[in-house]
CSV table of C-alpha atoms in Angstrom, one decimal:
chain,number,residue,atom,x,y,z
A,1,MET,CA,105.1,115.5,110.1
A,2,HIS,CA,102.7,116.5,112.7
A,3,LYS,CA,102.5,115.5,116.7
A,4,LYS,CA,101.5,112.4,117.6
A,5,PRO,CA,97.6,112.1,118.5
A,6,HIS,CA,98.6,110.7,122.3
A,7,GLU,CA,101.1,114.3,122.8
A,8,LEU,CA,97.6,115.8,122.2
A,9,HIS,CA,94.9,117.0,125.0
A,10,THR,CA,92.2,118.6,122.3
A,11,LEU,CA,91.1,117.6,119.2
A,12,VAL,CA,92.9,119.1,116.3
A,13,GLU,CA,91.6,120.5,112.8
A,14,PRO,CA,90.4,117.9,110.6
A,15,GLN,CA,92.9,118.4,108.1
A,16,GLN,CA,95.8,117.9,110.6
A,17,ALA,CA,93.8,115.2,112.3
A,18,LEU,CA,94.2,113.1,109.1
A,19,GLY,CA,97.4,114.4,108.6
A,20,MET,CA,98.7,113.1,112.1
A,21,TYR,CA,96.7,109.9,111.4
A,22,LEU,CA,98.7,109.3,108.1
A,23,ASP,CA,101.9,110.1,110.1
A,24,ALA,CA,101.6,107.2,112.3
A,25,LEU,CA,100.0,104.5,110.2
A,26,LEU,CA,103.0,105.1,107.4
A,27,ASP,CA,105.5,105.2,109.8
A,28,GLU,CA,108.2,103.3,108.0
A,29,THR,CA,110.5,103.5,111.3
A,30,THR,CA,108.8,101.2,113.2
A,31,PHE,CA,109.7,98.5,110.5
A,32,ALA,CA,113.3,96.9,110.7
A,33,VAL,CA,115.0,96.6,107.4
A,34,VAL,CA,114.3,93.3,105.9
A,35,ASP,CA,117.0,92.1,103.6
A,36,ASP,CA,117.2,89.1,101.3
A,37,LYS,CA,118.5,87.3,103.7
A,38,GLN,CA,115.9,87.7,106.5
A,39,LYS,CA,113.4,87.2,104.0
A,40,ARG,CA,114.8,83.9,103.0
A,41,HIS,CA,115.2,82.9,106.8
A,42,ILE,CA,111.3,83.7,107.3
A,43,ILE,CA,110.4,81.7,104.4
A,44,GLU,CA,112.3,78.6,104.9
A,45,ASN,CA,111.0,78.6,108.3
A,46,ALA,CA,107.3,78.7,107.3
A,47,ALA,CA,107.0,75.0,108.1
A,48,LEU,CA,108.3,75.3,111.5
A,49,GLU,CA,106.0,78.3,112.2
A,50,LYS,CA,103.2,76.6,111.2
A,51,ALA,CA,103.7,73.7,113.6
A,52,LEU,CA,103.4,76.4,116.6
A,53,GLU,CA,101.0,78.6,114.9
A,54,LYS,CA,98.9,78.7,117.7
A,55,ALA,CA,101.8,79.3,120.3
A,56,THR,CA,103.3,81.9,117.8
A,57,THR,CA,100.8,83.7,116.5
A,58,LEU,CA,99.3,85.4,119.7
A,59,ALA,CA,103.1,85.7,121.0
A,60,PRO,CA,104.4,88.9,122.3
A,61,GLU,CA,108.1,89.5,122.4
A,62,PRO,CA,109.2,87.8,125.5
A,63,GLU,CA,110.4,89.7,128.0
A,64,ILE,CA,113.8,88.7,129.9
A,65,GLU,CA,113.2,88.0,133.4
A,66,PRO,CA,116.1,86.9,136.0
A,67,VAL,CA,115.4,84.1,138.1
A,68,ASP,CA,117.6,83.5,141.8
A,69,THR,CA,120.3,81.5,140.0
A,70,GLU,CA,123.4,81.1,142.0
A,71,PRO,CA,126.4,83.7,140.6
A,72,GLU,CA,128.6,80.9,139.6
A,73,GLN,CA,126.0,79.3,137.8
A,74,VAL,CA,125.2,82.1,135.5
A,75,ALA,CA,129.1,83.1,135.1
A,76,ALA,CA,129.4,79.4,133.8
A,77,VAL,CA,126.7,80.0,130.9
A,78,PRO,CA,128.9,79.4,127.6
A,79,GLN,CA,128.3,81.9,124.4
A,80,LYS,CA,125.5,81.6,123.0
A,81,GLN,CA,126.1,78.5,120.2
A,82,THR,CA,124.5,78.4,116.8
A,83,ARG,CA,124.1,75.8,114.1
A,84,ILE,CA,123.0,75.6,110.9
A,85,ALA,CA,123.6,72.0,109.8
A,86,THR,CA,122.6,68.8,112.0
A,87,PRO,CA,123.4,68.6,115.3
A,88,ASP,CA,125.8,66.0,116.6
A,89,TRP,CA,123.1,64.0,118.5
A,90,ALA,CA,121.3,63.8,114.9
A,91,LYS,CA,124.3,62.7,112.9
A,92,ASN,CA,123.0,58.8,113.1
A,93,ARG,CA,119.3,57.5,113.5
A,94,PHE,CA,118.0,58.7,116.8
A,95,GLN,CA,115.2,58.6,119.0
A,96,CYS,CA,112.9,61.0,120.4
A,97,LEU,CA,110.1,61.5,123.2
A,98,SER,CA,107.2,63.3,122.2
A,99,PHE,CA,104.8,64.5,124.8
A,100,GLN,CA,102.2,67.1,124.9
A,101,VAL,CA,102.4,70.6,126.7
A,102,ALA,CA,99.4,72.8,126.7
A,103,GLY,CA,97.8,71.0,123.3
A,104,VAL,CA,101.2,71.5,121.8
A,105,THR,CA,103.1,68.3,120.6
A,106,LEU,CA,106.8,68.7,121.2
A,107,ALA,CA,109.9,66.2,120.9
A,108,ALA,CA,112.9,65.8,122.7
A,109,PRO,CA,116.2,63.3,121.8
A,110,LEU,CA,115.8,60.5,124.4
A,111,GLU,CA,119.8,60.5,125.1
A,112,LYS,CA,119.1,64.4,126.3
A,113,LEU,CA,116.7,63.0,128.9
A,114,ASN,CA,117.4,61.7,132.3
A,115,GLY,CA,114.2,60.0,133.2
A,116,ILE,CA,110.2,60.7,133.4
A,117,VAL,CA,108.4,61.1,136.8
A,118,GLU,CA,104.8,60.7,137.3
A,119,LEU,CA,103.4,63.3,139.3
A,120,THR,CA,101.6,61.6,142.5
A,121,GLU,CA,102.6,64.3,145.2
A,122,GLY,CA,102.6,68.3,145.1
A,123,ILE,CA,105.5,70.6,144.2
A,124,THR,CA,106.9,72.7,146.7
A,125,GLU,CA,106.3,76.4,145.0
A,126,LEU,CA,109.1,78.7,144.5
A,127,PRO,CA,108.3,82.1,145.3
A,128,GLY,CA,109.9,85.2,143.8
A,129,TYR,CA,111.4,82.9,140.7
A,130,ALA,CA,110.7,83.2,137.4
A,131,PRO,CA,107.0,82.6,136.7
A,132,TRP,CA,108.0,79.6,134.8
A,133,VAL,CA,109.6,77.7,137.7
A,134,ILE,CA,106.9,75.9,139.2
A,135,GLY,CA,108.8,74.7,142.0
A,136,LEU,CA,110.9,72.0,143.8
A,137,LEU,CA,110.3,68.4,143.3
A,138,PRO,CA,112.2,66.0,145.7
A,139,ASN,CA,113.6,63.0,143.7
A,140,ARG,CA,116.2,60.8,144.6
A,141,GLY,CA,117.7,62.8,147.3
A,142,ARG,CA,118.0,66.1,145.5
A,143,ASN,CA,115.6,68.7,144.4
A,144,VAL,CA,114.3,68.8,140.8
A,145,GLN,CA,113.4,72.6,139.8
A,146,VAL,CA,110.2,72.1,137.7
A,147,VAL,CA,109.8,74.5,134.7
A,148,ASP,CA,106.6,75.0,132.9
A,149,VAL,CA,107.7,74.8,129.3
A,150,ALA,CA,104.4,76.0,128.0
A,151,LYS,CA,105.2,79.4,129.5
A,152,ILE,CA,108.7,79.5,127.7
A,153,ILE,CA,107.4,78.6,124.6
A,154,MET,CA,103.9,80.3,124.9
A,155,PRO,CA,103.0,83.5,125.8
A,156,ASP,CA,101.0,84.0,129.2
A,157,GLU,CA,98.5,86.1,127.3
A,158,SER,CA,97.9,82.7,125.2
A,159,ASP,CA,94.5,81.5,125.0
A,160,LEU,CA,96.0,78.0,124.9
A,161,VAL,CA,97.5,78.5,128.5
A,162,THR,CA,94.2,78.9,130.0
A,163,LEU,CA,94.3,75.6,132.4
A,164,PRO,CA,96.6,76.4,135.5
A,165,THR,CA,99.8,74.2,135.1
A,166,VAL,CA,99.1,72.3,138.4
A,167,GLU,CA,96.0,70.9,136.5
A,168,ARG,CA,98.0,70.1,133.6
A,169,MET,CA,100.7,68.6,134.4
A,170,LYS,CA,100.9,64.9,134.9
A,171,PHE,CA,104.2,63.8,134.3
A,172,ILE,CA,108.0,65.7,134.9
A,173,ILE,CA,110.7,64.5,132.1
A,174,LEU,CA,114.0,65.5,134.0
A,175,LEU,CA,116.8,67.3,132.3
A,176,GLU,CA,120.5,67.7,132.9
A,177,ASP,CA,121.6,64.9,135.3
A,178,GLY,CA,118.0,65.7,137.1
A,179,LYS,CA,118.6,69.5,137.7
A,180,PHE,CA,115.7,70.5,136.1
A,181,GLY,CA,112.2,69.0,135.1
A,182,LEU,CA,110.0,69.8,132.2
A,183,ALA,CA,106.0,70.0,133.2
A,184,THR,CA,104.2,67.9,130.6
A,185,ASP,CA,100.5,67.2,130.3
A,186,SER,CA,100.9,63.8,128.8
A,187,ILE,CA,103.5,61.6,127.1
A,188,SER,CA,103.0,60.6,123.8
A,189,GLN,CA,105.2,58.0,122.2
A,190,VAL,CA,109.2,57.2,121.4
A,191,LEU,CA,110.0,58.4,117.6
A,192,SER,CA,112.8,57.0,115.9
A,193,LEU,CA,113.9,59.5,113.4
A,194,GLU,CA,116.7,60.4,110.9
A,195,ALA,CA,118.2,63.5,110.2
A,196,GLY,CA,116.3,63.8,107.1
A,197,ASP,CA,112.8,63.4,108.8
A,198,VAL,CA,113.5,66.8,110.6
A,199,ARG,CA,113.4,70.2,108.8
A,200,TRP,CA,116.1,71.7,111.0
A,201,ARG,CA,116.2,75.6,112.1
A,202,SER,CA,119.1,77.6,112.4
A,203,THR,CA,120.1,78.6,116.5
A,204,GLN,CA,120.5,82.2,115.2
A,205,SER,CA,116.7,82.2,115.5
A,206,LYS,CA,114.6,83.9,118.2
A,207,ARG,CA,114.0,80.8,119.6
A,208,PRO,CA,117.3,79.0,119.5
A,209,TRP,CA,115.7,75.9,121.5
A,210,LEU,CA,113.9,74.8,118.5
A,211,ALA,CA,115.9,72.3,116.9
A,212,GLY,CA,113.4,72.2,114.1
A,213,THR,CA,110.2,70.4,112.8
A,214,VAL,CA,109.7,66.6,112.7
A,215,ILE,CA,108.0,66.7,109.4
A,216,GLU,CA,105.6,63.7,109.6
A,217,LYS,CA,104.7,64.6,112.9
A,218,MET,CA,104.8,68.4,112.6
A,219,CYS,CA,105.9,68.7,116.1
A,220,ALA,CA,108.5,70.9,117.3
A,221,LEU,CA,111.9,69.4,118.2
A,222,LEU,CA,113.7,70.8,121.1
A,223,GLU,CA,117.4,71.3,121.4
A,224,MET,CA,118.0,70.2,124.9
A,225,ASP,CA,121.6,71.7,125.5
A,226,LEU,CA,120.3,74.9,124.3
A,227,LEU,CA,117.0,74.7,126.2
A,228,CYS,CA,119.0,74.1,129.3
A,229,GLU,CA,121.8,77.2,128.8
A,230,GLN,CA,118.8,79.2,128.8
A,231,LEU,CA,117.1,78.0,131.9
A,232,ARG,CA,120.3,78.1,133.5
A,233,ALA,CA,120.9,81.6,132.4
A,234,GLY,CA,117.0,82.2,133.4
A,235,LEU,CA,116.1,83.2,130.1
A,236,ARG,CA,112.7,83.1,128.5
A,237,GLY,CA,114.1,82.3,124.9
A,238,VAL,CA,115.1,85.7,123.7
B,27,MET,CA,104.9,91.4,91.8
B,28,LYS,CA,102.3,94.1,90.5
B,29,THR,CA,100.0,95.1,93.3
B,30,TRP,CA,96.8,96.5,92.4
B,31,SER,CA,94.0,97.8,94.9
B,32,VAL,CA,90.3,98.4,94.0
B,33,ALA,CA,88.7,101.3,96.5
B,34,ASN,CA,85.8,103.6,96.7
B,35,GLN,CA,84.1,104.7,99.8
B,36,LYS,CA,80.8,103.6,98.8
B,37,GLY,CA,79.8,100.1,98.9
B,38,GLY,CA,78.0,98.1,96.4
B,39,VAL,CA,79.7,99.8,93.3
B,40,GLY,CA,81.6,96.7,91.9
B,41,LYS,CA,84.4,96.6,94.2
B,42,THR,CA,84.9,93.0,94.8
B,43,THR,CA,83.0,92.0,91.4
B,44,SER,CA,86.3,94.0,89.7
B,45,VAL,CA,88.8,92.0,92.1
B,46,VAL,CA,87.3,88.7,91.4
B,47,SER,CA,86.9,89.3,87.5
B,48,LEU,CA,90.5,90.9,87.3
B,49,GLY,CA,91.9,88.0,89.4
B,50,GLY,CA,90.2,85.3,87.4
B,51,LEU,CA,91.6,86.7,84.1
B,52,LEU,CA,95.5,86.7,85.1
B,53,ALA,CA,94.8,83.2,86.5
B,54,ARG,CA,93.5,82.1,83.6
B,55,ARG,CA,96.3,83.7,81.4
B,56,GLY,CA,98.6,81.6,84.1
B,57,HIS,CA,99.8,84.5,86.4
B,58,ARG,CA,100.1,83.4,90.1
B,59,THR,CA,97.3,85.9,91.7
B,60,LEU,CA,96.9,86.6,95.4
B,61,LEU,CA,93.6,88.5,96.1
B,62,LEU,CA,93.4,89.7,99.4
B,63,ASP,CA,90.0,90.8,100.9
B,64,MET,CA,90.6,93.7,103.4
B,65,ASP,CA,86.8,94.0,104.0
B,66,PRO,CA,85.6,93.1,107.3
B,67,HIS,CA,82.4,92.1,105.6
B,68,GLY,CA,84.1,89.5,103.7
B,69,SER,CA,82.5,89.4,100.5
B,70,MET,CA,85.1,88.1,98.5
B,71,SER,CA,86.1,85.4,101.1
B,72,SER,CA,82.2,84.4,101.1
B,73,TYR,CA,82.5,84.3,97.1
B,74,PHE,CA,85.3,81.5,97.4
B,75,GLY,CA,83.4,79.5,100.1
B,76,LEU,CA,85.3,80.8,103.3
B,77,ASP,CA,83.4,82.2,106.3
B,78,PRO,CA,84.7,85.3,107.5
B,79,ASP,CA,83.6,84.6,111.2
B,80,GLN,CA,85.0,81.3,111.1
B,81,THR,CA,88.2,81.6,109.2
B,82,ASP,CA,91.4,81.7,112.0
B,83,ALA,CA,94.0,82.1,109.1
B,84,SER,CA,93.2,85.5,107.8
B,85,LEU,CA,94.5,89.0,107.0
B,86,TYR,CA,93.8,90.0,110.6
B,87,ARG,CA,96.9,87.8,111.7
B,88,LEU,CA,99.2,90.0,109.9
B,89,PHE,CA,98.6,92.5,111.8
B,90,GLN,CA,98.7,90.7,114.9
B,91,ILE,CA,101.9,89.3,114.0
B,92,LYS,CA,103.2,92.9,113.4
B,93,GLN,CA,101.9,94.2,116.9
B,94,SER,CA,103.7,91.3,118.6
B,95,LYS,CA,107.0,91.4,116.4
B,96,LEU,CA,107.0,88.3,114.9
B,97,THR,CA,108.3,86.8,112.0
B,98,THR,CA,105.6,84.2,111.1
B,99,PRO,CA,105.4,84.4,107.3
B,100,PRO,CA,102.4,85.4,105.4
B,101,GLN,CA,102.0,82.2,103.8
B,102,GLN,CA,100.6,80.4,106.4
B,103,PHE,CA,97.5,82.5,106.3
B,104,ILE,CA,96.9,82.0,102.4
B,105,HIS,CA,94.3,79.8,101.0
B,106,LYS,CA,94.2,78.2,97.8
B,107,THR,CA,91.0,78.5,95.8
B,108,ARG,CA,89.8,75.6,93.9
B,109,PHE,CA,90.9,77.6,90.7
B,110,GLU,CA,94.4,77.1,89.2
B,111,ASN,CA,96.7,80.2,90.1
B,112,LEU,CA,94.3,82.2,92.2
B,113,SER,CA,94.7,82.3,96.0
B,114,LEU,CA,93.1,84.4,98.6
B,115,LEU,CA,94.2,86.1,101.8
B,116,PRO,CA,90.6,86.0,103.6
B,117,ALA,CA,89.0,88.4,105.9
B,118,SER,CA,88.2,88.1,109.2
B,119,THR,CA,85.7,89.8,110.8
B,120,ALA,CA,87.9,90.7,113.5
B,121,LEU,CA,89.5,93.4,110.9
B,122,ALA,CA,86.5,95.6,111.7
B,123,THR,CA,88.2,96.1,115.1
B,124,LEU,CA,91.6,97.0,114.1
B,125,ASP,CA,90.9,100.9,114.1
B,126,ARG,CA,90.1,100.9,117.7
B,127,GLN,CA,93.1,98.4,118.6
B,128,LEU,CA,95.8,100.1,116.8
B,129,SER,CA,94.7,103.5,117.4
B,130,THR,CA,98.1,104.6,118.5
B,131,SER,CA,100.3,101.8,116.9
B,132,ASP,CA,102.5,103.6,114.4
B,133,GLY,CA,103.4,101.8,111.3
B,134,MET,CA,100.4,100.2,111.1
B,135,GLY,CA,99.3,101.3,107.5
B,136,LEU,CA,102.3,99.6,106.0
B,137,VAL,CA,101.3,95.9,107.4
B,138,VAL,CA,100.0,94.7,104.1
B,139,LYS,CA,102.8,96.2,102.0
B,140,HIS,CA,105.6,94.7,103.7
B,141,ALA,CA,103.6,91.2,103.8
B,142,LEU,CA,103.6,91.3,100.0
B,143,ASP,CA,107.4,92.3,99.9
B,144,LEU,CA,108.2,88.9,101.4
B,145,LEU,CA,105.6,87.2,99.0
B,146,SER,CA,106.8,89.0,96.0
B,147,THR,CA,108.8,86.0,94.5
B,148,GLU,CA,105.8,83.7,94.9
B,149,TYR,CA,103.1,85.8,93.0
B,150,ASP,CA,102.8,87.7,89.9
B,151,PHE,CA,99.8,89.7,91.2
B,152,ALA,CA,98.5,90.7,94.3
B,153,LEU,CA,94.9,92.4,93.8
B,154,ILE,CA,93.6,94.0,97.4
B,155,ASP,CA,89.5,94.2,97.8
B,156,CYS,CA,89.0,97.6,100.0
B,157,PRO,CA,86.4,98.2,102.4
B,158,PRO,CA,84.3,101.3,101.7
B,159,LEU,CA,85.5,103.7,104.7
B,160,LEU,CA,88.7,105.4,105.1
B,161,GLY,CA,91.0,103.7,107.9
B,162,VAL,CA,93.7,101.6,108.7
B,163,LEU,CA,92.6,98.8,106.4
B,164,MET,CA,92.3,101.5,103.3
B,165,VAL,CA,95.4,103.2,104.3
B,166,ASN,CA,97.1,99.6,104.0
B,167,ALA,CA,95.4,99.1,100.6
B,168,LEU,CA,96.7,102.7,99.4
B,169,ALA,CA,100.1,102.2,100.9
B,170,ALA,CA,100.8,98.7,99.0
B,171,CYS,CA,99.8,99.1,95.6
B,172,GLU,CA,101.2,100.4,92.5
B,173,HIS,CA,98.0,101.4,90.9
B,174,LEU,CA,94.5,102.2,92.3
B,175,VAL,CA,91.2,101.0,90.4
B,176,ILE,CA,88.1,103.2,91.6
B,177,PRO,CA,84.7,101.4,90.6
B,178,VAL,CA,82.2,104.0,90.4
B,179,GLN,CA,78.2,102.7,89.4
B,180,THR,CA,77.2,105.0,86.9
B,181,GLU,CA,74.4,106.6,89.3
B,182,PHE,CA,74.2,110.1,91.3
B,183,LEU,CA,74.8,108.7,94.7
B,184,ALA,CA,78.2,106.7,93.6
B,185,VAL,CA,79.3,109.8,92.0
B,186,LYS,CA,79.4,111.7,95.5
B,187,GLY,CA,81.0,108.5,96.8
B,188,LEU,CA,83.5,108.8,94.4
B,189,GLU,CA,84.0,112.6,95.1
B,190,ARG,CA,84.9,111.6,98.9
B,191,MET,CA,87.4,108.9,97.3
B,192,MET,CA,89.0,111.8,95.4
B,193,GLN,CA,89.2,113.7,98.6
B,194,THR,CA,90.6,111.4,100.4
B,195,LEU,CA,93.6,111.1,97.9
B,196,SER,CA,94.1,114.6,97.4
B,197,MET,CA,94.3,114.7,101.7
B,198,ILE,CA,96.8,111.8,101.5
B,199,GLY,CA,98.8,113.9,98.8
B,200,ARG,CA,98.4,117.2,101.0
B,201,ALA,CA,99.9,115.3,104.0
B,202,LYS,CA,103.1,114.5,101.5
B,203,HIS,CA,102.3,110.7,101.1
B,204,ARG,CA,102.6,108.6,98.3
B,205,VAL,CA,99.5,108.6,96.2
B,206,PRO,CA,99.0,105.8,93.9
B,207,GLU,CA,98.0,106.4,90.1
B,208,TYR,CA,94.6,105.7,89.5
B,209,THR,CA,91.5,104.8,87.3
B,210,ILE,CA,88.1,105.4,87.4
B,211,LEU,CA,86.3,102.7,86.2
B,212,PRO,CA,82.9,102.8,85.2
B,213,THR,CA,80.5,100.3,86.4
B,214,MET,CA,76.9,98.7,85.8
B,215,PHE,CA,76.3,101.0,83.0
B,216,ASP,CA,73.1,100.9,81.5
B,217,ARG,CA,72.6,102.6,78.0
B,218,ARG,CA,68.9,102.5,78.4
B,219,THR,CA,68.8,104.6,81.2
B,220,ARG,CA,69.2,108.2,81.3
B,221,ALA,CA,71.1,108.0,84.8
B,222,SER,CA,73.7,106.0,83.6
B,223,VAL,CA,74.0,107.9,80.4
B,224,SER,CA,74.4,111.1,82.4
B,225,THR,CA,76.3,110.2,84.7
B,226,LEU,CA,78.7,108.6,82.4
B,227,GLN,CA,78.7,112.1,80.8
B,228,HIS,CA,79.4,113.7,84.0
B,229,LEU,CA,82.5,112.0,84.9
B,230,LYS,CA,83.6,112.3,81.4
B,231,ASP,CA,83.4,116.2,82.0
B,232,ARG,CA,84.8,116.2,85.6
B,233,TYR,CA,87.4,113.5,85.7
B,234,ALA,CA,88.3,112.6,82.2
B,235,SER,CA,92.1,112.4,82.7
B,236,CYS,CA,91.9,109.5,84.8
B,237,LEU,CA,88.6,107.8,83.8
B,238,TRP,CA,88.8,104.6,82.0
B,239,ARG,CA,87.9,104.7,78.4
B,240,SER,CA,85.2,101.9,78.3
B,241,VAL,CA,82.8,100.9,80.6
B,242,ILE,CA,81.6,97.7,82.8
B,243,PRO,CA,78.4,96.9,81.6
B,244,ILE,CA,75.3,95.8,83.8
B,245,ASP,CA,75.2,92.4,83.6
B,246,THR,CA,73.0,90.1,85.3
B,247,GLU,CA,75.8,87.2,84.6
B,248,PHE,CA,77.9,88.8,87.7
B,249,ARG,CA,75.2,88.0,90.3
B,250,GLU,CA,75.1,84.3,88.7
B,251,ALA,CA,78.7,84.0,89.1
B,252,SER,CA,78.9,85.2,92.3
B,253,ARG,CA,76.1,82.9,93.1
B,254,THR,CA,78.1,79.9,91.9
B,255,GLY,CA,81.3,81.4,93.4
B,256,VAL,CA,83.3,81.3,90.1
B,257,PRO,CA,84.8,84.5,88.5
B,258,LEU,CA,82.4,85.3,85.8
B,259,PRO,CA,85.5,85.4,83.2
B,260,ILE,CA,86.2,81.5,84.1
B,261,ARG,CA,82.7,80.5,83.9
B,262,SER,CA,81.7,82.6,80.9
B,263,PRO,CA,84.6,84.3,79.1
B,264,LYS,CA,82.6,85.1,76.2
B,265,ASP,CA,80.3,87.2,78.1
B,266,ARG,CA,80.0,91.0,77.8
B,267,GLY,CA,80.9,91.6,81.5
B,268,SER,CA,83.9,89.0,80.9
B,269,LEU,CA,85.1,90.6,77.7
B,270,ALA,CA,84.7,94.1,79.5
B,271,TYR,CA,86.8,93.4,82.3
B,272,GLU,CA,89.3,91.7,79.6
B,273,GLU,CA,89.7,95.0,77.8
B,274,LEU,CA,90.3,96.7,81.6
B,275,LEU,CA,92.9,94.0,82.0
B,276,ASN,CA,94.5,94.7,78.9
B,277,ASP,CA,94.6,98.5,79.6
B,278,LEU,CA,95.9,97.7,83.0
B,279,LEU,CA,98.7,95.5,81.5
B,280,VAL,CA,99.8,97.7,78.8
B,281,PRO,CA,99.8,101.6,79.6
B,282,THR,CA,99.9,104.1,77.1
B,283,ALA,CA,103.3,105.4,75.7
B,284,GLN,CA,103.0,108.1,78.5
B,285,GLY,CA,102.9,105.2,81.5
B,286,HIS,CA,98.9,105.7,82.1
B,287,VAL,CA,96.0,103.3,81.7
B,288,PRO,CA,94.3,104.9,78.5
B,289,VAL,CA,91.5,107.3,79.7
B,290,ALA,CA,88.2,109.0,78.3
B,291,ALA,CA,90.2,112.2,77.9
B,292,GLY,CA,92.4,110.1,75.0
B,293,VAL,CA,89.3,109.0,73.2
B,294,SER,CA,87.2,110.4,70.5
């Protein structure tokens, strides 16, 4: 095999140049082995990925970025859960709130939400925190950590996230007893669903906080427990 | 799934016509067929009514996904044509920027091969229309295919293009990479012209071992088929151009006992 072009400082002989070019392009080692199980997984998730097409096709691999969380909170993070079957909250008919974030429609089970706050005043910025933490919103005597969900589910480079967060967000959806809040552009509607209305997704995927796709609405259904787990851990959806 | 690429480092020799005609025939025979347009000009995409300047779900996305390390399935970039069993992974003008964008990205010559691996149960055949120059797109097409068809217009300049293509294959072999089996396909043959006849003779003299045993005749019906966006074998199955591609397809599907496509050397 030939030296890689970026290791060279001068132009090489034509045959060597072509050899290096082909060696680099045909380098099998850059492809992870895709076994049959992985192939099936990819194919089964086609519909879900389509729902998030704009968000995902441009997305680079997210980087893990720690947030300034208290040490005992990080220690309390449980082991990653995995799920293939329907989650407990979807065993019977359940309701979801659908909302818009940077042009993408998401849905979250109502029972996992703690309220909606219309944003009428500014948010105290939190310098030094992860880029998806917008700031603190005082609410009912406590400070809510407001999260830009667009920056978690979509890359910073995505052309969808062109409008600054503060100009987009109109409502904060409260989670986890009011500890976290998701900044949203608009609230759409409450959906009444059954498990069969959703194409469920394994939580072993790269985005465990995506429970599945609401087939009829083609919107992504969030798994709030796992999203909150990741928020607490200060991760951006590994 | 069988994958065939159609390539030549010269434009206007009948690459797109060959892919569309073979694809139309395969689809008509009930084979699930996927056509891949890897030429940034997007002639084949336009043939089926897609504008390469406007098509968002295109082959370009496969490279974007690979670079972003995502697992987005290739299915979502495939367009159904109005013909049964015939689907298209269209080109985008942005394909022309890949060589510049990917100059240091290792493994980018295998993107199409790996995408086709994921589609192997959904299609019986994948046919790739290549751009007329050596670059990341052509390397992808060569790495992905089991058989390469090299159309050559039966005129002098086209033979020069063929020589460049053969040199490229030879260099790939010298760089110790796999070279697909290939068949040279004489196209636009007009027995009334001296240029066609002498060029075909030159091909027989020089490339007999890999030259297809017959020719694709010049036929204005190909142009008409292109204008209407209907592959000639579907539009006019009995047309002489259709029949010639039918003969080629039969040879590609049923190779000789030696495992090769019947060539000129084997015909008296």
